[in-house]
Amino acid sequence: MNITALQRPVSLVEGVCQQLAELIRGTTSLEERWLPAERSLAEQLGVSRTVVREATKRLEQQGMLEIQHGTGIKVVNKLHRPLCDSLSLLIPDVGARLQQLNETRLSIEPDAAAFAAERATKEHIRTLRGVHEQLESSPDNAAAIEADIAMHHAIADASGNLIYRLLLDSLAEIGLASRLRTIGRIGKQTAIEHHAQILEAIERGSAAAAREAMRTHILAAGEDMDLASLKAI
Amino acid sequence: MNITALQRPVSLVEGVCQQLAELIRGTTSLEERWLPAERSLAEQLGVSRTVVREATKRLEQQGMLEIQHGTGIKVVNKLHRPLCDSLSLLIPDVGARLQQLNETRLSIEPDAAAFAAERATKEHIRTLRGVHEQLESSPDNAAAIEADIAMHHAIADASGNLIYRLLLDSLAEIGLASRLRTIGRIGKQTAIEHHAQILEAIERGSAAAAREAMRTHILAAGEDMDLASLKAI
DNA sequence: GCAAGGTAGGAGGTCTTACCACCTTCAACC
DNA sequence: GGTTGAAGGTGGTAAGACCTCCTACCTTGC
């Protein structure tokens, strides 16, 4: 294998990145796969292990790989990770982060829900129903939060806009740690009702209703967090 | 210098990253600064050059550094870069990217403008006026686009929400290449008028007017792009 | 037969040294 | 004075050694 055929790789590392990315993209990504060992990759690609390491590190930061010490290099799909890192760097203070996070969600998610109402396929609807059932039957808070996040993810997915999905995945992961401490019994029941209304609006294809239901939901979640942070004082 | 005093750096690279980040943050970032050479850093931090390289590469990807072959390592503030990379990876097709980009901007920017109207300080207003004057007196399209982007950046800044600013910086950079081909004379004149209305609403402190003006502006910009992409066929 | 423990191999993590490619500077030359 | 090219410093790549960590298998004991 040789990299000279590729288009203007400014450096060897870049070339190897391109090859690996192509290798990853070109495979069925349904099951998590493992890459060959660093030394093996270096030999196959005709470069040193140094270059392979820098390339895999880079792809790991981009959320395409996960490097595990002593085990190997796993192919994953977590493209939202870089944004999470950026946000953590940008706003070190957790409180400020949550407040700004909620404002941003309020900008994005109602629109995402509206687009979902307009564009969702039958497959999307089925997924949404499944996730909502999971939310209803979740045994504990941890499971409820997981289902909650999955629901928002599915809505962003149904919106047909990949940017929404990327942003919401990131915002969800950033907000996760705090949610673990805020959702209580009442919060969960409210969340189920809210999500039911959103789901119903999307099924009906009503963009306006979906937007409004999502708006209500996020505003409520925001108040929930405010209470929790007050209680923490 | 020793890293053992730091809180649980899982690996040497991570420790060096933390140290470098602190080193960068702790300096006046007004002027672009240069880091010591890799070899020098390695000696100062008591680690090998390999570790320093991996750490600096990582911080470069996060948009905190820029490594220049043969010259040195520059401290920069481009935290939005990772999101740009993610978006490029996520949506390789430029056309689809622009469409989804516009939808996302339409979700975020009107709200950002509204918050700016509510929260902008005198300093923010002054900056906005300055940028708008730059836009009006821009000699060519390139300068106009630069001022255009600066205007949106300043509005996001005035919104007081760092996430807005991060997102908009990224979206602006992604959309830049296309804008270079779309803005014409008429587009520029329209843009100046739109921005004047937005600015006026923010100065007045009217969130509703700022939101609506921004919405109008982005919708117009979107149509501009549609026309341009049609013409390209 | 099964389970707990140990061990060997292979994976990534780090270090060292050497050399290559690139940029800047400055002095010698035209 | 302007041009050119050599020198020195910078990051880029290579190769090989050794360490830490994880996994899987095998041994040992019940």
Short mmCIF file of C-alpha atoms (C1' of nucleotides) in Angstrom, two decimals:
data_model
loop_
_atom_site.label_atom_id
_atom_site.label_comp_id
_atom_site.label_asym_id
_atom_site.label_seq_id
_atom_site.Cartn_x
_atom_site.Cartn_y
_atom_site.Cartn_z
CA MET A 1 0.00 0.00 0.00
CA ASN A 2 1.30 3.41 -0.91
CA ILE A 3 -0.03 6.87 -0.24
CA THR A 4 1.48 8.73 -3.16
CA ALA A 5 -1.64 8.16 -5.23
CA LEU A 6 -3.75 10.32 -2.93
CA GLN A 7 -4.46 13.98 -3.61
CA ARG A 8 -1.86 16.29 -2.07
CA PRO A 9 -1.47 14.98 1.41
CA VAL A 10 0.54 17.80 2.95
CA SER A 11 2.14 15.40 5.35
CA LEU A 12 2.40 11.68 5.84
CA VAL A 13 0.13 11.85 8.87
CA GLU A 14 -2.54 13.54 6.81
CA GLY A 15 -2.27 10.90 4.12
CA VAL A 16 -2.59 8.09 6.64
CA CYS A 17 -5.58 9.88 8.19
CA GLN A 18 -7.29 9.97 4.81
CA GLN A 19 -6.58 6.30 4.18
CA LEU A 20 -7.81 5.24 7.58
CA ALA A 21 -10.92 7.40 7.28
CA GLU A 22 -11.67 5.82 3.92
CA LEU A 23 -11.02 2.39 5.39
CA ILE A 24 -13.45 3.13 8.21
CA ARG A 25 -16.12 4.68 6.04
CA GLY A 26 -15.97 1.88 3.52
CA THR A 27 -17.01 -0.79 5.98
CA THR A 28 -20.33 -1.81 7.43
CA SER A 29 -20.36 0.25 10.57
CA LEU A 30 -23.23 -1.63 12.17
CA GLU A 31 -20.94 -3.63 14.39
CA GLU A 32 -18.08 -2.06 16.19
CA ARG A 33 -14.91 -3.13 14.50
CA TRP A 34 -11.28 -3.25 15.47
CA LEU A 35 -8.38 -1.88 13.50
CA PRO A 36 -5.13 -3.83 13.10
CA ALA A 37 -2.43 -3.14 15.66
CA GLU A 38 -0.33 0.00 15.33
CA ARG A 39 2.75 -1.94 14.32
CA SER A 40 0.79 -3.91 11.78
CA LEU A 41 -0.81 -0.77 10.33
CA ALA A 42 2.59 0.87 10.07
CA GLU A 43 3.87 -2.07 8.06
CA GLN A 44 0.79 -2.24 5.82
CA LEU A 45 0.82 1.51 5.07
CA GLY A 46 4.57 1.66 4.61
CA VAL A 47 5.13 4.31 7.26
CA SER A 48 6.62 4.34 10.73
CA ARG A 49 4.68 3.63 13.87
CA THR A 50 5.14 7.28 14.83
CA VAL A 51 3.01 8.40 11.90
CA VAL A 52 0.35 5.77 12.53
CA ARG A 53 0.14 6.85 16.15
CA GLU A 54 -0.29 10.51 15.27
CA ALA A 55 -2.94 9.65 12.70
CA THR A 56 -4.95 7.39 14.98
CA LYS A 57 -4.71 9.93 17.80
CA ARG A 58 -6.12 12.53 15.46
CA LEU A 59 -9.01 10.34 14.36
CA GLU A 60 -9.65 9.49 17.99
CA GLN A 61 -10.02 13.19 18.76
CA GLN A 62 -12.43 13.50 15.86
CA GLY A 63 -14.56 10.78 17.39
CA MET A 64 -13.97 8.13 14.74
CA LEU A 65 -11.71 5.85 16.79
CA GLU A 66 -11.23 4.85 20.38
CA ILE A 67 -7.77 3.75 21.45
CA GLN A 68 -7.63 1.36 24.40
CA HIS A 69 -4.36 0.75 26.17
CA GLY A 70 -3.41 -2.90 26.09
CA THR A 71 -6.35 -3.87 23.90
CA GLY A 72 -6.45 -2.18 20.52
CA ILE A 73 -8.05 0.46 18.32
CA LYS A 74 -11.82 0.41 18.00
CA VAL A 75 -13.90 2.01 15.26
CA VAL A 76 -16.68 4.12 16.78
CA ASN A 77 -19.06 6.83 15.64
CA LYS A 78 -18.91 9.67 18.12
CA LEU A 79 -18.42 12.68 15.91
CA HIS A 80 -20.02 14.89 18.54
CA ARG A 81 -17.17 14.40 20.98
CA PRO A 82 -14.99 17.25 19.68
CA LEU A 83 -17.79 19.73 20.27
CA CYS A 84 -18.17 18.46 23.82
CA ASP A 85 -14.49 19.05 24.40
CA SER A 86 -14.70 22.51 22.87
CA LEU A 87 -17.60 23.49 25.08
CA SER A 88 -15.88 22.24 28.20
CA LEU A 89 -12.80 24.23 27.29
CA LEU A 90 -14.80 27.30 26.35
CA ILE A 91 -16.93 27.48 29.48
CA PRO A 92 -15.10 25.90 32.40
CA ASP A 93 -17.75 27.00 34.89
CA VAL A 94 -20.44 24.33 35.09
CA GLY A 95 -23.23 26.66 36.16
CA ALA A 96 -22.72 29.13 33.34
CA ARG A 97 -22.40 26.21 30.95
CA LEU A 98 -25.79 24.83 31.90
CA GLN A 99 -27.54 28.16 31.56
CA GLN A 100 -26.09 28.84 28.12
CA LEU A 101 -26.71 25.24 27.20
CA ASN A 102 -30.40 25.63 27.90
CA GLU A 103 -30.64 28.81 25.88
CA THR A 104 -29.03 27.06 22.96
CA ARG A 105 -31.28 24.04 23.24
CA LEU A 106 -34.24 26.36 23.27
CA SER A 107 -33.06 27.78 19.97
CA ILE A 108 -32.44 24.49 18.28
CA GLU A 109 -34.69 21.75 19.54
CA PRO A 110 -38.11 23.31 18.84
CA ASP A 111 -37.05 23.85 15.24
CA ALA A 112 -35.66 20.33 15.05
CA ALA A 113 -38.98 18.98 16.30
CA ALA A 114 -40.82 21.07 13.74
CA PHE A 115 -38.70 19.71 10.91
CA ALA A 116 -39.17 16.21 12.30
CA ALA A 117 -42.93 16.69 12.09
CA GLU A 118 -42.58 17.65 8.45
CA ARG A 119 -40.03 15.08 7.37
CA ALA A 120 -40.16 12.03 9.62
CA THR A 121 -40.46 8.72 7.77
CA LYS A 122 -42.39 5.73 9.03
CA GLU A 123 -39.12 4.28 10.19
CA HIS A 124 -38.40 7.39 12.24
CA ILE A 125 -41.85 7.31 13.81
CA ARG A 126 -41.39 3.66 14.74
CA THR A 127 -38.06 4.45 16.39
CA LEU A 128 -39.59 7.36 18.27
CA ARG A 129 -42.41 5.19 19.58
CA GLY A 130 -39.96 2.54 20.70
CA VAL A 131 -37.81 5.02 22.56
CA HIS A 132 -40.85 6.56 24.21
CA GLU A 133 -41.99 3.17 25.43
CA GLN A 134 -38.53 2.67 26.87
CA LEU A 135 -38.89 5.96 28.69
CA GLU A 136 -42.27 4.96 30.12
CA SER A 137 -41.06 1.60 31.31
CA SER A 138 -37.68 2.70 32.59
CA PRO A 139 -37.05 1.14 35.99
CA ASP A 140 -34.81 3.85 37.42
CA ASN A 141 -33.64 7.40 36.83
CA ALA A 142 -30.51 6.37 34.99
CA ALA A 143 -32.54 4.40 32.47
CA ALA A 144 -35.03 7.26 32.18
CA ILE A 145 -32.30 9.74 31.37
CA GLU A 146 -30.82 7.39 28.82
CA ALA A 147 -34.20 7.05 27.14
CA ASP A 148 -34.70 10.81 27.40
CA ILE A 149 -31.48 11.47 25.54
CA ALA A 150 -32.30 8.78 22.99
CA MET A 151 -35.63 10.47 22.38
CA HIS A 152 -34.07 13.83 21.64
CA HIS A 153 -31.48 12.11 19.48
CA ALA A 154 -34.19 10.36 17.51
CA ILE A 155 -36.08 13.62 16.99
CA ALA A 156 -32.95 15.32 15.70
CA ASP A 157 -32.44 12.33 13.45
CA ALA A 158 -35.95 12.62 12.08
CA SER A 159 -35.39 16.30 11.34
CA GLY A 160 -33.18 15.21 8.46
CA ASN A 161 -30.59 17.80 9.44
CA LEU A 162 -27.31 16.22 10.46
CA ILE A 163 -26.10 19.44 12.06
CA TYR A 164 -29.01 19.42 14.47
CA ARG A 165 -28.14 15.86 15.41
CA LEU A 166 -24.49 16.67 15.94
CA LEU A 167 -25.25 19.71 18.07
CA LEU A 168 -27.92 17.98 20.14
CA ASP A 169 -25.78 14.92 20.78
CA SER A 170 -23.08 17.19 22.10
CA LEU A 171 -25.41 19.31 24.19
CA ALA A 172 -27.02 16.17 25.60
CA GLU A 173 -23.69 14.69 26.65
CA ILE A 174 -22.59 17.96 28.24
CA GLY A 175 -25.85 18.24 30.15
CA LEU A 176 -25.91 14.60 31.17
CA ALA A 177 -23.86 14.88 34.32
CA SER A 178 -26.17 17.52 35.68
CA ARG A 179 -29.35 15.75 34.66
CA LEU A 180 -28.28 12.76 36.68
CA ARG A 181 -28.76 14.91 39.75
CA THR A 182 -31.90 16.77 38.80
CA ILE A 183 -34.47 14.33 37.50
CA GLY A 184 -36.65 13.04 40.27
CA ARG A 185 -39.91 11.17 40.30
CA ILE A 186 -41.99 14.19 39.42
CA GLY A 187 -39.51 15.23 36.78
CA LYS A 188 -39.73 11.86 35.15
CA GLN A 189 -43.52 11.84 35.02
CA THR A 190 -43.55 15.32 33.53
CA ALA A 191 -40.92 14.34 31.01
CA ILE A 192 -43.03 11.38 29.87
CA GLU A 193 -46.05 13.59 29.33
CA HIS A 194 -44.07 16.21 27.48
CA HIS A 195 -42.48 13.66 25.24
CA ALA A 196 -45.85 12.09 24.55
CA GLN A 197 -47.15 15.44 23.34
CA ILE A 198 -44.12 16.00 21.13
CA LEU A 199 -44.41 12.51 19.70
CA GLU A 200 -48.08 12.97 19.01
CA ALA A 201 -47.45 16.24 17.18
CA ILE A 202 -44.75 14.68 15.04
CA GLU A 203 -46.96 11.72 14.18
CA ARG A 204 -49.71 14.15 13.21
CA GLY A 205 -47.24 16.05 11.06
CA SER A 206 -47.97 19.31 12.84
CA ALA A 207 -44.79 21.37 12.85
CA ALA A 208 -46.26 24.18 14.93
CA ALA A 209 -47.52 21.84 17.64
CA ALA A 210 -44.24 19.95 17.75
CA ARG A 211 -42.30 23.19 18.07
CA GLU A 212 -44.49 24.45 20.88
CA ALA A 213 -44.49 21.15 22.76
CA MET A 214 -40.71 20.95 22.60
CA ARG A 215 -40.42 24.55 23.72
CA THR A 216 -42.58 23.86 26.74
CA HIS A 217 -40.56 20.78 27.57
CA ILE A 218 -37.19 22.49 27.49
CA LEU A 219 -38.41 25.47 29.47
CA ALA A 220 -39.65 23.07 32.15
CA ALA A 221 -36.36 21.19 32.13
CA GLY A 222 -34.57 24.49 32.54
CA GLU A 223 -36.62 25.40 35.59
CA ASP A 224 -35.91 21.95 36.97
CA MET A 225 -32.19 22.65 36.74
CA ASP A 226 -32.53 26.08 38.31
CA LEU A 227 -34.28 24.54 41.31
CA ALA A 228 -31.64 21.88 41.62
CA SER A 229 -28.80 24.37 41.48
CA LEU A 230 -30.55 26.52 44.09
CA LYS A 231 -30.98 23.56 46.33
CA ALA A 232 -27.29 22.78 45.95
CA ILE A 233 -26.33 26.09 47.54
CA MET B 1 9.16 21.09 36.44
CA ASN B 2 7.31 17.97 37.43
CA ILE B 3 3.82 16.77 36.64
CA THR B 4 3.28 14.48 39.59
CA ALA B 5 1.68 17.34 41.51
CA LEU B 6 -1.24 17.54 39.07
CA GLN B 7 -4.54 15.81 39.66
CA ARG B 8 -4.51 12.32 38.20
CA PRO B 9 -3.26 12.77 34.69
CA VAL B 10 -4.09 9.41 33.20
CA SER B 11 -1.14 9.63 30.90
CA LEU B 12 1.93 11.76 30.44
CA VAL B 13 0.46 13.33 27.33
CA GLU B 14 -2.62 14.39 29.25
CA GLY B 15 -0.50 15.92 31.96
CA VAL B 16 1.53 17.89 29.47
CA CYS B 17 -1.69 19.01 27.78
CA GLN B 18 -2.97 20.36 31.08
CA GLN B 19 0.28 22.15 31.77
CA LEU B 20 0.43 23.69 28.33
CA ALA B 21 -3.23 24.72 28.48
CA GLU B 22 -2.61 26.41 31.80
CA LEU B 23 0.51 28.05 30.41
CA ILE B 24 -1.52 29.37 27.47
CA ARG B 25 -4.50 30.50 29.51
CA GLY B 26 -2.34 32.26 32.07
CA THR B 27 -0.89 34.69 29.57
CA THR B 28 -2.18 37.87 28.00
CA SER B 29 -3.71 36.47 24.85
CA LEU B 30 -4.06 39.84 23.14
CA GLU B 31 -0.99 39.33 21.03
CA GLU B 32 -0.26 36.06 19.35
CA ARG B 33 2.53 34.37 21.19
CA TRP B 34 4.99 31.65 20.38
CA LEU B 35 5.70 28.60 22.47
CA PRO B 36 9.26 27.38 23.05
CA ALA B 37 10.57 24.79 20.61
CA GLU B 38 9.52 21.17 21.02
CA ARG B 39 12.95 20.11 22.19
CA SER B 40 13.05 22.94 24.69
CA LEU B 41 9.57 22.15 25.99
CA ALA B 42 10.50 18.50 26.39
CA GLU B 43 13.47 19.44 28.51
CA GLN B 44 11.54 21.95 30.60
CA LEU B 45 8.66 19.54 31.27
CA GLY B 46 10.92 16.58 31.91
CA VAL B 47 9.38 14.38 29.22
CA SER B 48 10.45 13.18 25.81
CA ARG B 49 9.86 15.07 22.61
CA THR B 50 7.37 12.38 21.57
CA VAL B 51 5.07 13.27 24.43
CA VAL B 52 5.39 16.99 23.77
CA ARG B 53 4.56 16.41 20.13
CA GLU B 54 1.44 14.40 20.91
CA ALA B 55 0.30 17.04 23.38
CA THR B 56 0.85 19.97 21.04
CA LYS B 57 -0.85 18.11 18.20
CA ARG B 58 -3.83 17.59 20.45
CA LEU B 59 -4.04 21.24 21.45
CA GLU B 60 -3.64 22.18 17.80
CA GLN B 61 -6.71 20.10 16.97
CA GLN B 62 -8.60 21.84 19.75
CA GLY B 63 -7.79 25.16 18.15
CA MET B 64 -5.48 26.46 20.88
CA LEU B 65 -2.22 26.12 18.94
CA GLU B 66 -1.00 26.29 15.39
CA ILE B 67 2.11 24.31 14.51
CA GLN B 68 4.16 25.64 11.60
CA HIS B 69 6.80 23.44 10.05
CA GLY B 70 10.20 25.05 10.22
CA THR B 71 8.99 28.00 12.23
CA GLY B 72 7.47 27.12 15.57
CA ILE B 73 4.32 26.71 17.64
CA LYS B 74 1.95 29.66 17.81
CA VAL B 75 -0.73 30.30 20.42
CA VAL B 76 -4.06 31.06 18.76
CA ASN B 77 -7.71 31.22 19.77
CA LYS B 78 -9.69 29.23 17.26
CA LEU B 79 -11.79 26.96 19.42
CA HIS B 80 -14.41 26.73 16.69
CA ARG B 81 -12.09 24.81 14.38
CA PRO B 82 -12.96 21.34 15.71
CA LEU B 83 -16.64 21.90 14.97
CA CYS B 84 -15.74 22.94 11.42
CA ASP B 85 -13.81 19.72 10.99
CA SER B 86 -16.69 17.70 12.42
CA LEU B 87 -19.19 19.27 10.08
CA SER B 88 -16.98 18.69 7.06
CA LEU B 89 -16.59 15.07 8.05
CA LEU B 90 -20.28 14.65 8.82
CA ILE B 91 -21.63 16.14 5.59
CA PRO B 92 -19.13 15.69 2.78
CA ASP B 93 -21.56 17.01 0.17
CA VAL B 94 -21.21 20.78 -0.06
CA GLY B 95 -24.73 21.42 -1.31
CA ALA B 96 -26.43 19.48 1.47
CA ARG B 97 -24.11 21.14 3.94
CA LEU B 98 -25.18 24.62 2.88
CA GLN B 99 -28.87 23.83 3.09
CA GLN B 100 -28.60 22.33 6.56
CA LEU B 101 -26.26 25.15 7.53
CA ASN B 102 -28.89 27.71 6.68
CA GLU B 103 -31.57 25.88 8.60
CA THR B 104 -29.32 25.84 11.63
CA ARG B 105 -28.42 29.49 11.32
CA LEU B 106 -32.11 30.28 11.13
CA SER B 107 -32.58 28.52 14.44
CA ILE B 108 -29.74 30.20 16.23
CA GLU B 109 -29.03 33.66 14.92
CA PRO B 110 -32.44 35.30 15.46
CA ASP B 111 -32.32 34.20 19.09
CA ALA B 112 -28.74 35.40 19.39
CA ALA B 113 -29.78 38.78 18.03
CA ALA B 114 -32.67 38.91 20.48
CA PHE B 115 -30.38 38.19 23.43
CA ALA B 116 -27.95 40.78 22.09
CA ALA B 117 -30.73 43.37 22.13
CA GLU B 118 -31.40 42.53 25.76
CA ARG B 119 -27.83 42.23 27.00
CA ALA B 120 -25.47 44.27 24.81
CA THR B 121 -23.19 46.65 26.70
CA LYS B 122 -22.09 50.03 25.40
CA GLU B 123 -18.84 48.41 24.40
CA HIS B 124 -20.69 45.82 22.34
CA ILE B 125 -22.77 48.51 20.64
CA ARG B 126 -19.64 50.44 19.78
CA THR B 127 -18.04 47.37 18.25
CA LEU B 128 -21.19 46.64 16.26
CA ARG B 129 -21.28 50.18 14.88
CA GLY B 130 -17.63 49.99 13.92
CA VAL B 131 -18.09 46.71 12.08
CA HIS B 132 -21.15 48.02 10.30
CA GLU B 133 -19.22 51.05 9.11
CA GLN B 134 -16.57 48.69 7.82
CA LEU B 135 -19.27 46.83 5.93
CA GLU B 136 -20.61 50.03 4.38
CA SER B 137 -17.20 51.26 3.30
CA SER B 138 -15.84 47.92 2.14
CA PRO B 139 -14.08 48.40 -1.19
CA ASP B 140 -14.68 44.91 -2.60
CA ASN B 141 -16.69 41.75 -2.01
CA ALA B 142 -13.95 40.03 -0.03
CA ALA B 143 -13.85 42.90 2.45
CA ALA B 144 -17.64 42.98 2.57
CA ILE B 145 -17.83 39.31 3.43
CA GLU B 146 -15.19 39.71 6.09
CA ALA B 147 -17.15 42.55 7.64
CA ASP B 148 -20.35 40.52 7.30
CA ILE B 149 -18.87 37.67 9.26
CA ALA B 150 -17.42 40.06 11.82
CA MET B 151 -20.88 41.55 12.27
CA HIS B 152 -22.48 38.19 13.00
CA HIS B 153 -19.59 37.36 15.30
CA ALA B 154 -20.06 40.61 17.20
CA ILE B 155 -23.78 39.96 17.58
CA ALA B 156 -23.12 36.50 18.96
CA ASP B 157 -20.59 38.08 21.28
CA ALA B 158 -23.12 40.61 22.49
CA SER B 159 -25.62 37.83 23.19
CA GLY B 160 -23.47 36.88 26.16
CA ASN B 161 -23.77 33.22 25.24
CA LEU B 162 -20.42 31.69 24.40
CA ILE B 163 -22.05 28.66 22.79
CA TYR B 164 -23.80 30.86 20.27
CA ARG B 165 -20.49 32.45 19.43
CA LEU B 166 -18.74 29.11 19.03
CA LEU B 167 -21.48 27.72 16.82
CA LEU B 168 -21.76 30.82 14.67
CA ASP B 169 -18.02 31.13 14.19
CA SER B 170 -17.98 27.56 12.92
CA LEU B 171 -21.02 27.97 10.71
CA ALA B 172 -19.55 31.19 9.29
CA GLU B 173 -16.27 29.56 8.43
CA ILE B 174 -17.99 26.61 6.82
CA GLY B 175 -20.21 28.88 4.76
CA LEU B 176 -17.43 31.25 3.83
CA ALA B 177 -16.20 29.47 0.75
CA SER B 178 -19.65 29.52 -0.78
CA ARG B 179 -20.38 33.12 0.16
CA LEU B 180 -17.34 34.21 -1.77
CA ARG B 181 -19.18 33.16 -4.90
CA THR B 182 -22.67 34.39 -4.07
CA ILE B 183 -22.50 37.96 -2.83
CA GLY B 184 -22.81 40.42 -5.66
CA ARG B 185 -23.42 44.12 -5.74
CA ILE B 186 -27.12 43.81 -5.08
CA GLY B 187 -26.49 41.26 -2.36
CA LYS B 188 -24.09 43.59 -0.67
CA GLN B 189 -26.49 46.52 -0.66
CA THR B 190 -29.24 44.33 0.75
CA ALA B 191 -26.89 42.99 3.39
CA ILE B 192 -26.01 46.52 4.50
CA GLU B 193 -29.66 47.44 4.87
CA HIS B 194 -30.48 44.25 6.75
CA HIS B 195 -27.58 44.71 9.11
CA ALA B 196 -28.57 48.32 9.69
CA GLN B 197 -32.01 47.19 10.78
CA ILE B 198 -30.59 44.55 13.08
CA LEU B 199 -28.15 47.02 14.57
CA GLU B 200 -30.88 49.57 15.09
CA ALA B 201 -33.07 47.02 16.88
CA ILE B 202 -30.22 45.99 19.16
CA GLU B 203 -29.40 49.60 19.98
CA ARG B 204 -33.06 50.17 20.80
CA GLY B 205 -33.02 47.10 23.00
CA SER B 206 -35.91 45.54 21.15
CA ALA B 207 -35.47 41.77 21.21
CA ALA B 208 -38.49 41.09 19.03
CA ALA B 209 -37.39 43.49 16.31
CA ALA B 210 -33.83 42.18 16.37
CA ARG B 211 -35.07 38.60 16.06
CA GLU B 212 -37.33 39.43 13.16
CA ALA B 213 -34.71 41.49 11.33
CA MET B 214 -32.14 38.73 11.65
CA ARG B 215 -34.67 36.19 10.47
CA THR B 216 -35.42 38.23 7.39
CA HIS B 217 -31.74 38.65 6.69
CA ILE B 218 -30.89 34.97 6.87
CA LEU B 219 -33.88 33.95 4.80
CA ALA B 220 -32.72 36.40 2.12
CA ALA B 221 -29.18 35.08 2.31
CA GLY B 222 -30.55 31.58 1.91
CA GLU B 223 -32.43 32.53 -1.24
CA ASP B 224 -29.27 34.15 -2.52
CA MET B 225 -27.44 30.86 -2.15
CA ASP B 226 -30.23 28.92 -3.81
CA LEU B 227 -30.04 31.18 -6.82
CA ALA B 228 -26.29 30.87 -6.96
CA SER B 229 -26.38 27.11 -6.75
CA LEU B 230 -29.05 27.00 -9.45
CA LYS B 231 -26.92 29.18 -11.66
CA ALA B 232 -24.01 26.85 -11.09
CA ILE B 233 -25.90 23.99 -12.73
"C1'" DG C 1 -16.18 -30.76 36.35
"C1'" DC C 2 -15.82 -26.15 37.74
"C1'" DA C 3 -13.89 -21.98 39.48
"C1'" DA C 4 -10.10 -19.03 41.15
"C1'" DG C 5 -5.62 -17.71 40.32
"C1'" DG C 6 -1.43 -17.07 37.69
"C1'" DT C 7 1.11 -16.50 33.50
"C1'" DA C 8 2.49 -15.45 28.69
"C1'" DG C 9 1.63 -12.87 24.75
"C1'" DG C 10 0.26 -8.89 22.50
"C1'" DA C 11 -1.65 -4.32 22.63
"C1'" DG C 12 -0.75 0.69 23.32
"C1'" DG C 13 2.54 4.30 26.06
"C1'" DT C 14 6.96 6.36 26.45
"C1'" DC C 15 11.77 7.24 25.47
"C1'" DT C 16 15.93 7.80 22.67
"C1'" DT C 17 18.54 8.90 18.70
"C1'" DA C 18 19.16 9.94 14.19
"C1'" DC C 19 18.08 12.03 10.03
"C1'" DC C 20 14.96 14.70 6.71
"C1'" DA C 21 12.23 18.80 5.15
"C1'" DC C 22 11.20 23.44 5.74
"C1'" DC C 23 11.74 28.35 7.04
"C1'" DT C 24 14.27 32.37 8.52
"C1'" DT C 25 18.25 35.02 8.74
"C1'" DC C 26 22.19 37.13 7.29
"C1'" DA C 27 26.30 37.57 5.00
"C1'" DA C 28 28.71 37.33 0.70
"C1'" DC C 29 28.39 38.33 -3.94
"C1'" DC C 30 26.90 40.59 -8.22
"C1'" DG D 1 21.55 48.28 -3.09
"C1'" DG D 2 19.49 44.13 -4.56
"C1'" DT D 3 20.02 39.25 -5.11
"C1'" DT D 4 21.35 34.78 -3.79
"C1'" DG D 5 22.68 30.94 -1.17
"C1'" DA D 6 24.53 28.83 2.88
"C1'" DA D 7 23.80 28.10 7.97
"C1'" DG D 8 21.22 27.15 11.79
"C1'" DG D 9 17.00 26.39 14.00
"C1'" DT D 10 12.31 24.43 13.65
"C1'" DG D 11 9.03 20.81 13.07
"C1'" DG D 12 8.42 15.89 10.48
"C1'" DT D 13 9.65 11.05 10.12
"C1'" DA D 14 11.97 6.86 11.20
"C1'" DA D 15 13.47 2.78 13.92
"C1'" DG D 16 14.03 0.22 17.94
"C1'" DA D 17 13.97 -0.43 22.75
"C1'" DC D 18 11.55 -0.87 26.98
"C1'" DC D 19 7.43 -0.19 30.08
"C1'" DT D 20 2.60 -0.67 31.44
"C1'" DC D 21 -1.69 -2.63 30.76
"C1'" DC D 22 -5.24 -5.97 29.10
"C1'" DT D 23 -6.75 -10.40 27.44
"C1'" DA D 24 -6.95 -15.18 27.02
"C1'" DC D 25 -5.45 -19.27 28.17
"C1'" DC D 26 -3.72 -22.59 31.30
"C1'" DT D 27 -2.75 -24.37 35.62
"C1'" DT D 28 -4.11 -25.49 40.09
"C1'" DG D 29 -7.14 -26.30 43.71
"C1'" DC D 30 -11.65 -27.41 45.24
#
